[in-house]
Each structure stands twice: as structure tokens, then as C-alpha cells.
Backbone as JSON, one array per atom type, in Angstrom:
{
  "sequence": "XXXXXXXXXXXXXXXXXXXXXXXXXXXXXXXXXXXXXXXXXXXXXXXXXXXXXXXXXXXXXXXXXXXXXXXXXXXXXXXXXXXXXXXXXXXXXXXXXXXXXXXXXXXXXXXXXXXXXXXXXXXXXXXXXXXXXXXXXXXXXXXXXXXXXXXXXXXXXXXXXXXXXXXXXXXXXXXXXXXXXXXXXXXXXXXXXXXXXXXXXXXXXXXXXXXXXXXXXXXXXXXXXXXXXXXXXXXXXXXXXXXXX",
  "N": [[-1.19, -28.83, 46.42], [1.26, -30.17, 46.01], [0.23, -32.44, 44.87], [-0.83, -31.49, 42.47], [1.54, -30.61, 41.26], [2.81, -33.07, 40.96], [1.15, -34.31, 39.08], [1.52, -32.64, 36.83], [4.25, -33.06, 36.4], [4.28, -35.79, 35.75], [2.79, -35.69, 33.38], [4.49, -34.15, 31.74], [6.71, -35.83, 31.53], [5.51, -38.0, 30.25], [4.73, -36.78, 27.84], [7.17, -36.15, 26.72], [8.0, -38.44, 25.49], [5.76, -39.23, 24.07], [3.96, -37.18, 23.06], [5.31, -35.65, 21.1], [5.79, -37.63, 19.26], [3.2, -38.14, 18.44], [2.66, -35.7, 17.24], [4.46, -35.83, 15.13], [3.32, -37.92, 13.74], [0.9, -36.77, 12.96], [1.79, -34.95, 11.1], [1.94, -36.29, 8.75], [-0.52, -36.18, 7.56], [-1.08, -33.58, 6.92], [-2.47, -31.05, 4.84], [-0.64, -29.75, 3.14], [1.43, -31.47, 2.85], [3.82, -33.53, 1.09], [3.02, -36.14, 0.65], [0.03, -38.07, 1.33], [-1.81, -40.13, 3.62], [-3.71, -43.1, 4.06], [-6.3, -45.62, 4.37], [-5.17, -48.68, 3.16], [-5.63, -49.93, -0.13], [-6.46, -53.07, -1.79], [-3.44, -54.4, -2.83], [-2.2, -51.97, -2.61], [-0.24, -49.44, -0.79], [-1.29, -47.67, 0.96], [-0.43, -45.1, 0.84], [-0.4, -41.92, -0.65], [0.02, -39.99, -3.6], [-0.55, -36.98, -5.01], [-3.21, -37.76, -4.98], [-3.15, -40.32, -6.02], [-2.93, -43.69, -5.22], [-0.07, -45.41, -4.19], [1.33, -48.34, -5.53], [2.11, -51.67, -4.36], [5.42, -52.95, -4.61], [6.27, -55.2, -7.14], [7.46, -58.32, -6.33], [10.43, -60.45, -6.43], [9.33, -62.86, -7.01], [7.73, -62.48, -9.14], [9.21, -62.76, -11.41], [9.02, -64.67, -13.48], [6.74, -63.84, -14.8], [7.57, -61.45, -15.92], [9.27, -62.37, -17.86], [7.68, -63.85, -19.54], [6.52, -65.82, -22.33], [4.49, -64.75, -23.84], [4.74, -62.03, -23.7], [6.06, -60.3, -25.71], [4.1, -60.27, -27.74], [1.76, -59.43, -26.4], [2.44, -56.88, -25.48], [3.87, -55.72, -27.49], [6.73, -55.34, -27.52], [8.96, -54.94, -29.14], [8.19, -52.87, -30.87], [7.88, -50.88, -28.97], [10.54, -50.4, -28.19], [11.54, -49.45, -30.59], [10.21, -47.02, -30.75], [11.41, -45.47, -28.88], [13.4, -43.78, -29.69], [16.28, -43.83, -29.55], [19.78, -43.19, -29.65], [22.91, -44.53, -30.99], [25.09, -43.84, -29.31], [24.06, -43.17, -26.85], [23.54, -42.8, -23.28], [21.86, -44.72, -21.02], [19.45, -45.35, -18.41], [17.9, -48.04, -17.02], [15.52, -48.08, -14.91], [14.39, -49.84, -12.17], [14.83, -52.33, -13.22], [14.4, -55.06, -12.97], [14.31, -58.28, -14.21], [15.91, -57.57, -16.25], [14.79, -57.53, -18.73], [14.27, -55.45, -20.58], [16.68, -54.05, -20.32], [18.93, -55.43, -21.47], [18.16, -55.72, -24.09], [18.02, -53.04, -24.83], [20.69, -52.42, -24.58], [21.82, -53.39, -26.9], [21.05, -51.44, -28.64], [22.61, -49.3, -28.12], [25.5, -49.4, -28.89], [27.8, -47.85, -28.67], [27.35, -46.61, -26.38], [25.89, -46.83, -23.11], [24.2, -48.8, -20.64], [22.66, -48.45, -17.61], [21.54, -50.76, -15.4], [19.17, -50.78, -13.05], [18.08, -51.75, -9.85], [16.23, -52.41, -6.8], [16.03, -54.69, -5.35], [17.64, -57.44, -3.94], [17.49, -60.03, -5.0], [16.83, -59.55, -7.66], [19.04, -58.09, -8.47], [21.02, -60.08, -8.35], [20.01, -61.77, -10.33], [20.28, -60.11, -12.58], [23.07, -59.85, -12.68], [23.83, -62.49, -13.23], [22.64, -62.82, -15.73], [23.97, -60.9, -17.22], [26.54, -61.97, -17.23], [26.06, -64.36, -18.62], [25.32, -63.41, -21.13], [27.56, -62.09, -21.86], [27.73, -59.32, -21.76], [28.97, -56.1, -22.34], [28.37, -53.44, -22.06], [26.52, -52.96, -20.1], [25.87, -51.87, -16.91], [25.37, -52.82, -13.63], [23.38, -51.59, -11.03], [22.73, -51.09, -7.62], [19.94, -49.7, -6.39], [17.94, -47.6, -4.19], [14.96, -46.85, -2.23], [14.75, -44.12, -2.34], [16.52, -43.12, -4.21], [18.05, -43.82, -7.4], [20.73, -44.06, -7.32], [22.63, -43.1, -9.22], [25.27, -41.7, -11.31], [25.92, -38.13, -11.37], [24.6, -35.96, -13.94], [24.82, -37.76, -16.11], [23.06, -39.11, -17.84], [21.27, -39.68, -20.88], [18.76, -40.71, -21.2], [16.39, -41.62, -18.75], [14.75, -44.46, -18.04], [11.69, -45.96, -17.26], [9.89, -48.79, -17.09], [6.75, -49.81, -16.62], [7.03, -49.25, -13.92], [7.01, -46.8, -12.53], [4.59, -46.35, -11.07], [4.96, -47.84, -8.82], [6.88, -46.67, -7.26], [7.98, -45.9, -4.1], [8.68, -43.45, -3.05], [8.0, -41.21, -5.01], [8.44, -38.42, -5.52], [11.0, -37.86, -4.39], [12.53, -39.68, -5.84], [12.22, -38.75, -8.49], [13.45, -36.26, -8.28], [16.04, -37.03, -7.69], [16.67, -38.48, -10.0], [16.58, -36.39, -11.83], [18.93, -35.02, -11.23], [20.74, -36.75, -12.27], [20.44, -36.61, -14.96], [21.54, -35.41, -18.18], [21.78, -32.03, -19.51], [19.91, -31.89, -21.6], [18.7, -34.24, -21.13], [16.18, -36.82, -20.77], [13.15, -38.17, -19.28], [11.66, -41.3, -19.71], [8.67, -42.9, -19.68], [6.85, -45.93, -19.46], [3.66, -46.99, -19.03], [0.85, -48.91, -17.96], [-2.31, -48.43, -19.52], [-4.37, -46.41, -17.81], [-6.77, -45.25, -18.46], [-8.19, -47.04, -19.92], [-10.53, -49.45, -19.59], [-10.46, -51.95, -20.65], [-7.92, -52.88, -20.52], [-6.49, -55.37, -18.9], [-5.24, -55.17, -16.22], [-4.3, -54.9, -12.81], [-5.95, -52.3, -11.01], [-4.29, -50.4, -9.51], [-1.93, -50.67, -10.75], [-2.11, -49.45, -13.12], [-2.06, -46.34, -14.91], [-3.13, -43.0, -15.63], [-2.58, -40.68, -18.35], [-3.11, -38.04, -17.71], [-2.8, -38.03, -14.91], [-0.09, -38.74, -14.65], [1.13, -36.6, -16.01], [0.52, -34.53, -14.23], [1.96, -35.26, -11.91], [4.61, -35.36, -12.84], [4.94, -32.74, -13.71], [4.94, -31.37, -11.31], [7.45, -31.86, -10.49], [9.17, -30.6, -12.18], [9.08, -31.32, -14.9], [7.86, -31.69, -18.3], [5.48, -32.95, -20.65], [6.88, -34.24, -23.55], [6.75, -35.96, -25.66], [4.37, -38.28, -26.85], [3.24, -41.55, -27.28], [0.73, -43.64, -28.25], [0.31, -46.01, -29.53], [0.93, -48.54, -28.68], [-0.2, -51.78, -27.56], [-1.29, -52.01, -24.86], [-0.1, -50.12, -23.25], [0.95, -46.79, -22.37], [3.43, -44.77, -23.91], [5.54, -42.41, -22.84], [7.4, -39.45, -23.02], [9.32, -37.22, -21.17], [10.53, -33.9, -20.82], [12.94, -31.68, -19.25], [11.98, -28.74, -17.54], [12.98, -26.83, -15.88], [15.83, -26.49, -16.1]],
  "CA": [[-0.19, -28.28, 45.5], [2.2, -31.24, 45.68], [-0.49, -33.36, 43.99], [-0.87, -30.86, 41.14], [2.9, -30.63, 40.73], [3.1, -34.43, 40.55], [0.43, -34.56, 37.84], [2.21, -31.91, 35.76], [5.53, -33.74, 36.14], [4.0, -37.04, 35.03], [2.37, -35.3, 32.02], [5.65, -33.72, 30.97], [7.52, -37.01, 31.24], [4.77, -38.75, 29.25], [4.76, -36.08, 26.56], [8.52, -36.17, 26.16], [8.11, -39.57, 24.6], [4.57, -39.52, 23.3], [3.29, -36.08, 22.38], [6.03, -35.29, 19.87], [5.57, -38.7, 18.29], [1.88, -37.92, 17.87], [2.77, -34.58, 16.33], [5.12, -36.29, 13.9], [2.35, -38.71, 13.0], [-0.08, -35.88, 12.35], [2.39, -34.25, 9.97], [1.74, -37.08, 7.54], [-1.82, -35.92, 6.95], [-1.25, -32.17, 6.66], [-2.83, -30.83, 3.43], [0.48, -29.28, 2.34], [2.46, -32.49, 2.84], [4.03, -34.14, -0.23], [2.23, -37.37, 0.59], [-1.03, -38.27, 2.3], [-1.9, -41.52, 4.03], [-5.06, -43.57, 4.35], [-6.46, -47.07, 4.38], [-4.6, -49.29, 1.96], [-6.46, -50.74, -1.0], [-5.77, -54.31, -2.17], [-2.31, -54.15, -3.71], [-1.65, -50.64, -2.37], [0.49, -49.26, 0.46], [-1.97, -46.68, 1.79], [0.28, -43.83, 0.71], [-0.96, -41.3, -1.84], [0.75, -38.86, -4.2], [-1.51, -36.28, -5.87], [-4.45, -38.52, -5.01], [-2.93, -41.67, -6.56], [-2.33, -44.61, -4.25], [1.13, -46.09, -4.66], [1.17, -49.79, -5.54], [3.18, -52.5, -3.83], [6.43, -53.38, -5.58], [6.22, -56.61, -7.5], [8.66, -58.98, -5.82], [11.19, -61.33, -7.32], [8.48, -64.0, -7.38], [7.09, -62.16, -10.41], [10.21, -62.81, -12.49], [8.54, -65.47, -14.6], [5.75, -63.04, -15.54], [8.31, -60.47, -16.71], [9.92, -63.07, -18.96], [6.7, -64.74, -20.17], [6.62, -65.93, -23.78], [3.45, -63.95, -24.49], [4.95, -60.59, -23.5], [6.28, -59.54, -26.95], [2.84, -60.09, -28.46], [0.8, -58.67, -25.59], [2.88, -55.51, -25.28], [4.63, -55.29, -28.67], [7.95, -54.79, -26.92], [9.86, -54.49, -30.2], [7.72, -51.55, -31.29], [8.18, -49.96, -27.88], [11.95, -50.04, -28.27], [11.71, -48.63, -31.8], [9.63, -45.7, -30.52], [12.17, -44.77, -27.84], [14.25, -42.78, -30.36], [17.59, -43.91, -28.9], [20.94, -43.13, -30.55], [23.93, -45.54, -30.64], [26.03, -43.41, -28.27], [23.33, -42.69, -25.67], [23.68, -43.43, -21.96], [20.51, -44.96, -20.53], [19.24, -46.05, -17.15], [16.67, -48.81, -16.92], [15.28, -48.01, -13.46], [13.44, -50.91, -11.89], [15.14, -53.21, -14.35], [13.87, -56.41, -12.75], [15.11, -59.35, -14.8], [16.71, -57.04, -17.34], [14.1, -57.8, -20.0], [14.55, -54.33, -21.48], [18.06, -53.57, -20.19], [19.87, -56.06, -22.39], [17.71, -55.36, -25.45], [18.43, -51.65, -25.05], [22.15, -52.4, -24.7], [22.12, -53.59, -28.3], [20.73, -50.2, -29.37], [23.62, -48.28, -27.79], [26.81, -50.07, -28.9], [28.84, -46.92, -28.25], [26.86, -46.0, -25.15], [25.88, -47.61, -21.89], [22.93, -48.98, -19.94], [22.67, -48.76, -16.17], [20.38, -51.56, -15.0], [19.01, -50.42, -11.64], [16.98, -52.36, -9.1], [16.41, -52.29, -5.34], [15.89, -56.01, -4.74], [18.86, -58.24, -4.05], [17.26, -61.16, -5.9], [16.89, -59.05, -9.03], [20.44, -57.75, -8.74], [21.7, -61.35, -8.63], [19.52, -62.21, -11.64], [20.91, -59.25, -13.59], [24.5, -60.2, -12.76], [23.92, -63.78, -13.92], [22.27, -62.62, -17.13], [25.08, -60.16, -17.84], [27.63, -62.93, -17.46], [25.64, -65.32, -19.65], [25.26, -62.72, -22.42], [28.85, -61.43, -22.07], [27.41, -57.92, -22.05], [30.06, -55.2, -21.94], [27.94, -52.06, -21.86], [25.5, -52.9, -19.06], [26.4, -51.78, -15.55], [24.29, -53.11, -12.68], [23.43, -50.66, -9.89], [21.75, -51.31, -6.54], [19.31, -48.46, -5.97], [17.11, -47.68, -2.99], [13.63, -46.28, -2.44], [14.85, -42.67, -2.5], [17.42, -42.74, -5.29], [18.63, -44.92, -8.17], [22.18, -44.06, -7.06], [23.32, -42.94, -10.5], [26.19, -40.55, -11.33], [25.3, -36.87, -11.79], [24.78, -35.46, -15.29], [25.33, -38.83, -16.97], [22.06, -39.82, -18.62], [20.45, -39.15, -21.96], [17.39, -41.15, -20.89], [16.05, -42.46, -17.6], [13.61, -45.22, -18.53], [10.98, -46.79, -16.29], [8.87, -49.58, -17.77], [5.78, -50.36, -15.66], [7.72, -49.12, -12.63], [6.77, -45.54, -11.83], [3.46, -46.43, -10.14], [5.4, -48.57, -7.63], [7.9, -45.93, -6.51], [7.49, -45.55, -2.76], [8.94, -42.03, -2.89], [8.13, -40.69, -6.38], [9.03, -37.07, -5.55], [12.43, -37.95, -4.14], [13.16, -40.39, -6.96], [12.28, -37.87, -9.65], [14.46, -35.23, -8.02], [17.35, -37.68, -7.81], [16.86, -38.76, -11.43], [16.86, -35.12, -12.5], [20.34, -34.71, -11.03], [21.54, -37.68, -13.08], [20.22, -36.34, -16.39], [22.24, -34.33, -18.87], [20.94, -30.83, -19.65], [18.8, -32.21, -22.48], [18.26, -35.6, -20.81], [14.73, -36.97, -20.63], [12.56, -39.33, -18.61], [10.76, -42.04, -20.56], [7.82, -43.78, -18.9], [5.85, -46.79, -20.04], [2.7, -47.34, -17.98], [-0.39, -49.48, -18.47], [-3.29, -47.37, -19.76], [-5.38, -46.33, -16.77], [-8.02, -44.77, -19.03], [-8.8, -48.1, -20.7], [-11.0, -50.55, -18.74], [-10.19, -53.23, -21.31], [-6.56, -53.32, -20.15], [-6.74, -56.23, -17.74], [-4.17, -55.05, -15.24], [-4.86, -54.42, -11.54], [-6.12, -50.84, -11.09], [-3.18, -49.61, -8.98], [-0.77, -50.85, -11.64], [-2.4, -48.68, -14.33], [-1.99, -44.9, -14.64], [-3.58, -42.17, -16.74], [-1.65, -39.64, -18.8], [-3.41, -36.84, -16.93], [-2.18, -38.17, -13.59], [1.37, -38.71, -14.82], [1.52, -35.22, -16.34], [0.41, -33.75, -13.01], [3.05, -35.6, -11.0], [5.88, -34.98, -13.43], [4.99, -31.27, -13.73], [5.27, -30.93, -9.95], [8.87, -32.11, -10.28], [9.98, -29.88, -13.15], [9.1, -31.98, -16.21], [6.64, -31.55, -19.09], [5.36, -33.97, -21.68], [7.58, -33.87, -24.77], [6.34, -36.87, -26.74], [3.43, -39.3, -26.4], [2.88, -42.56, -28.28], [-0.31, -44.51, -27.72], [0.09, -47.1, -30.46], [1.2, -49.85, -28.08], [-1.48, -52.43, -27.26], [-1.87, -51.8, -23.52], [0.71, -49.18, -22.49], [1.36, -45.48, -22.87], [4.85, -44.45, -23.95], [5.56, -40.97, -22.59], [8.72, -38.88, -22.81], [9.26, -35.93, -20.48], [11.73, -33.08, -20.83], [13.09, -30.82, -18.09], [11.59, -27.36, -17.79], [13.76, -25.95, -15.01], [17.2, -26.98, -16.21]],
  "C": [[0.8, -29.35, 45.07], [1.56, -32.2, 44.68], [-0.54, -32.81, 42.57], [0.49, -30.89, 40.49], [3.26, -32.02, 40.21], [2.41, -34.76, 39.23], [1.11, -33.9, 36.64], [3.5, -32.61, 35.38], [5.31, -35.02, 35.34], [3.62, -36.75, 33.58], [3.55, -34.92, 31.15], [6.53, -34.89, 30.61], [6.86, -37.83, 30.15], [4.89, -38.11, 27.87], [6.13, -36.09, 25.92], [8.68, -37.33, 25.19], [6.94, -39.74, 23.67], [4.01, -38.38, 22.5], [3.98, -35.7, 21.09], [5.85, -36.37, 18.81], [4.21, -38.54, 17.64], [1.91, -36.77, 16.89], [3.42, -34.99, 15.02], [4.15, -37.11, 13.06], [1.34, -37.84, 12.28], [0.46, -35.15, 11.14], [2.13, -34.99, 8.66], [0.44, -36.7, 6.82], [-2.08, -34.43, 6.75], [-1.55, -31.96, 5.16], [-1.65, -30.43, 2.56], [1.63, -30.28, 2.31], [2.62, -33.04, 1.43], [3.15, -35.36, -0.4], [1.09, -37.31, 1.6], [-1.16, -39.77, 2.53], [-3.34, -41.88, 4.36], [-5.09, -45.08, 4.37], [-5.97, -47.65, 3.06], [-5.65, -50.09, 1.18], [-5.75, -52.07, -1.26], [-4.65, -54.02, -3.17], [-1.66, -52.8, -3.52], [-0.97, -50.54, -1.02], [-0.16, -48.21, 1.37], [-1.29, -45.32, 1.8], [-0.09, -43.23, -0.64], [-0.1, -40.11, -2.29], [-0.17, -38.22, -5.24], [-2.78, -37.12, -6.07], [-4.31, -39.93, -5.54], [-2.3, -42.55, -5.49], [-1.17, -45.35, -4.89], [0.96, -47.6, -4.51], [2.36, -50.48, -4.87], [4.16, -52.85, -4.95], [6.24, -54.86, -5.88], [7.53, -57.27, -7.11], [9.33, -59.86, -6.86], [10.39, -62.54, -7.75], [7.76, -63.76, -8.71], [8.02, -62.24, -11.61], [9.71, -63.57, -13.72], [7.55, -64.68, -15.45], [6.45, -62.02, -16.43], [8.93, -61.12, -17.97], [8.98, -64.0, -19.72], [6.8, -64.7, -21.69], [5.62, -65.02, -24.5], [3.74, -62.45, -24.46], [5.2, -59.82, -24.81], [5.0, -59.28, -27.72], [1.85, -59.23, -27.71], [1.15, -57.18, -25.52], [3.59, -54.9, -26.49], [5.92, -54.6, -28.22], [8.94, -54.3, -27.97], [9.49, -53.11, -30.69], [8.03, -50.5, -30.23], [9.62, -49.48, -27.95], [12.2, -49.15, -29.49], [11.24, -47.2, -31.57], [10.38, -44.9, -29.46], [13.16, -43.75, -28.4], [15.63, -42.68, -29.7], [18.69, -43.9, -29.94], [22.03, -44.08, -30.07], [24.88, -45.14, -29.51], [25.36, -42.97, -26.98], [23.68, -43.48, -24.4], [22.28, -43.5, -21.36], [20.55, -45.53, -19.12], [17.9, -46.74, -17.21], [16.38, -48.96, -15.43], [14.13, -48.93, -13.11], [13.59, -52.0, -12.94], [14.6, -54.62, -14.2], [14.79, -57.48, -13.28], [16.01, -58.86, -15.91], [16.1, -57.28, -18.7], [14.38, -56.69, -21.02], [16.03, -53.92, -21.45], [18.97, -54.12, -21.27], [19.44, -55.88, -23.85], [18.15, -53.94, -25.79], [19.95, -51.55, -25.23], [22.57, -52.59, -26.15], [21.85, -52.37, -29.16], [21.77, -49.12, -29.12], [25.02, -48.91, -27.74], [27.95, -49.16, -28.48], [28.45, -46.2, -26.95], [26.88, -46.98, -23.99], [24.47, -47.71, -21.34], [23.21, -49.28, -18.47], [21.39, -49.53, -15.87], [20.24, -51.44, -13.48], [17.85, -51.19, -11.02], [17.29, -52.25, -7.61], [16.39, -53.64, -4.64], [17.13, -56.86, -4.99], [18.69, -59.41, -5.02], [17.35, -60.73, -7.35], [18.31, -58.66, -9.41], [21.23, -59.01, -9.1], [21.29, -61.88, -10.01], [20.19, -61.42, -12.76], [22.38, -59.61, -13.78], [24.69, -61.52, -13.51], [23.63, -63.63, -15.41], [23.37, -61.88, -17.87], [26.24, -61.09, -18.16], [27.29, -63.89, -18.59], [25.66, -64.69, -21.05], [26.58, -62.05, -22.79], [28.66, -59.96, -22.45], [28.49, -56.99, -21.49], [29.58, -53.79, -21.63], [26.72, -51.95, -20.94], [26.19, -52.89, -17.7], [25.23, -51.91, -14.57], [24.47, -52.26, -11.42], [22.35, -51.05, -8.88], [21.22, -49.94, -6.11], [18.64, -48.63, -4.62], [15.81, -46.95, -3.24], [13.66, -44.78, -2.69], [15.65, -42.24, -3.71], [17.88, -43.96, -6.08], [20.15, -45.0, -8.05], [23.01, -44.03, -8.35], [24.23, -41.72, -10.48], [25.51, -39.29, -11.84], [25.6, -36.53, -13.25], [25.2, -36.49, -16.31], [24.35, -39.31, -18.03], [21.45, -39.01, -19.76], [18.98, -39.5, -21.71], [17.37, -41.93, -19.59], [14.73, -43.14, -17.95], [13.01, -46.04, -17.4], [9.82, -47.47, -17.0], [7.99, -50.26, -16.73], [6.35, -50.33, -14.24], [7.26, -47.9, -11.84], [5.67, -45.64, -10.77], [3.82, -47.17, -8.84], [6.44, -47.82, -6.8], [7.34, -45.49, -5.17], [7.64, -44.06, -2.47], [9.1, -41.39, -4.28], [8.77, -39.3, -6.45], [10.55, -37.15, -5.39], [13.16, -38.65, -5.28], [13.27, -39.49, -8.19], [13.32, -36.77, -9.48], [15.87, -35.81, -8.14], [17.67, -38.0, -9.27], [17.23, -37.49, -12.18], [18.34, -34.76, -12.38], [21.25, -35.59, -11.89], [21.38, -37.46, -14.58], [21.18, -35.28, -16.91], [21.28, -33.15, -19.05], [19.73, -31.1, -20.54], [18.3, -33.64, -22.25], [16.77, -35.67, -20.51], [14.35, -38.22, -19.82], [11.58, -39.98, -19.58], [9.99, -43.04, -19.7], [6.98, -44.65, -19.82], [4.95, -47.26, -18.9], [1.44, -47.91, -18.62], [-1.49, -48.42, -18.47], [-4.41, -47.38, -18.72], [-6.73, -45.88, -17.28], [-8.83, -45.89, -19.69], [-9.23, -49.27, -19.81], [-10.75, -51.92, -19.36], [-8.78, -53.75, -21.04], [-6.67, -54.07, -18.83], [-5.52, -56.31, -16.82], [-4.81, -54.49, -13.96], [-4.86, -52.89, -11.52], [-4.93, -50.02, -10.61], [-1.92, -49.75, -9.81], [-1.02, -50.23, -13.02], [-2.39, -47.19, -13.96], [-2.46, -44.13, -15.86], [-2.51, -41.14, -17.11], [-1.86, -38.36, -17.99], [-2.73, -36.88, -15.56], [-0.66, -38.07, -13.68], [1.85, -37.3, -15.14], [1.51, -34.34, -15.09], [1.6, -33.99, -12.08], [4.41, -35.18, -11.54], [6.04, -33.47, -13.45], [5.4, -30.73, -12.36], [6.75, -31.11, -9.65], [9.75, -31.51, -11.38], [10.1, -30.53, -14.5], [7.79, -31.7, -16.95], [6.67, -32.58, -20.21], [5.96, -33.46, -22.99], [7.09, -34.7, -25.95], [5.43, -37.94, -26.13], [3.12, -40.25, -27.55], [1.9, -43.54, -27.66], [-0.62, -45.69, -28.63], [0.44, -48.47, -29.92], [-0.12, -50.46, -27.62], [-2.09, -52.05, -25.91], [-1.11, -50.76, -22.69], [0.78, -47.82, -23.18], [2.88, -45.46, -22.93], [4.96, -42.92, -23.91], [6.99, -40.5, -22.32], [8.57, -37.48, -22.23], [10.59, -35.21, -20.53], [11.74, -32.18, -19.59], [12.68, -29.39, -18.45], [12.36, -26.37, -16.93], [15.2, -26.42, -14.95], [18.18, -26.01, -15.54]]
}
């Protein structure tokens, strides 16, 4: 009897530290969980949202690629900005702003408005601050976000813009819910993503996304497709409105 009691005691002590941890680990793979987990693909983090593997965030080492001379021609960035339907007094957030390639161009479109340039990487924040100083920009405010939230004020935004960023969000559900709180009643999300349907778009697979997949993920967070423009060379331009305001 003493032997059995000793075994039970050892089991209980072991489980106090281990069994609950195992249970917590198993929660990650429950069918009704927001996310599922599996073996990571090259360039992926092994975390899936509605069957889509989330891509690694491009680090600050990719800054030169964001500012490459060929970008305006490859992506027709000027046309992209024209198709965003922005008004001079709008308040925008460029989430995942990186080097501010779009942030400071958009600032010129909203002389009576404002652009929040948001990033989570310290190196990019420093780059944005230096660029703001060099351009003497008065209507760009730089914000340090995190993986769960862009840390923006509530009810402030006409547009939350993510250019080639959404597929890298580590917590897309939480980010979309946080962004929703920062939108005005008629505020919208604008996504630009490389065309996942087109094999001729020479971008790594996890950095491309289909409209069908994006519609599915945005719908799960209270948004529906409001406007779609596919005239850009390699990207979709998609605008989503809120359905549960």
C-alpha cells in the first residue's frame, strides 16, 4: 500500500508541472481553435489560419528591396495610389510601413489629414524617423506596433492600409479585431497582396495570396469585399468594409 501511495504521489507531482503543459499544447491543434500548427514550410512559421500558412516577416535586411529602383515599374506603385480613392482630409494607417515607401507618398495625398506609419521592428522605426526628419514631414506619425495590435487610437481611421503585409501577420485574427476598433464607422481596410492565383508572379508562394482566401479570412472578422482592382501588374488591390459596425 505504501508503494502504491508513493507511485500516486510521484505521478501527481509530475503532472502538476507536465500534464497541464501537455494539455495546453494539445489545445493548439483542436479543430475549433483559431489557429492550427504543423511542420513549417520554407519561409513559413508552421502556423496556419484557415488553411493558409503564415509567412515569416521580412526583416530590416530587406529594406533595399523595398526601395529598389525597379519597384515603380514592376508594381506600378503610382497607379496603386491613384486607385486607393483617398480624400485630402483622410486619416490613414500604413500598417507594416517598413521603410515608409508608401507612407510618405500617401502623406502627400492627405494634406489636411494624417498618416500613421506603423511597424514592429526597431530598425524600421529608426528608418522611418530618419526619413520623416529628412523630408520634414508634418502629417506622418510613427507608431511602434506589436504582433497583436498596431497600437492605434480608437475610431480614428478612414483607411487601414497593408501593402504586402497581411500574409506575414503572426496573429491575423487579433490584428484585424484591433484594426476594427481603430476604424471610423465607415472606415475600411485596404489590402495589396501578390496574386496567389497567378503562377507567373515570381514571388515566393507563402508571400502570395488569393482573393478567395483573403475574402474568407476577412469575412471571419466582420469584413466583406467592397472594391477589387486587378489592373496592377502583380498585386491585387482589395478594399473591405465593415459588416458588423
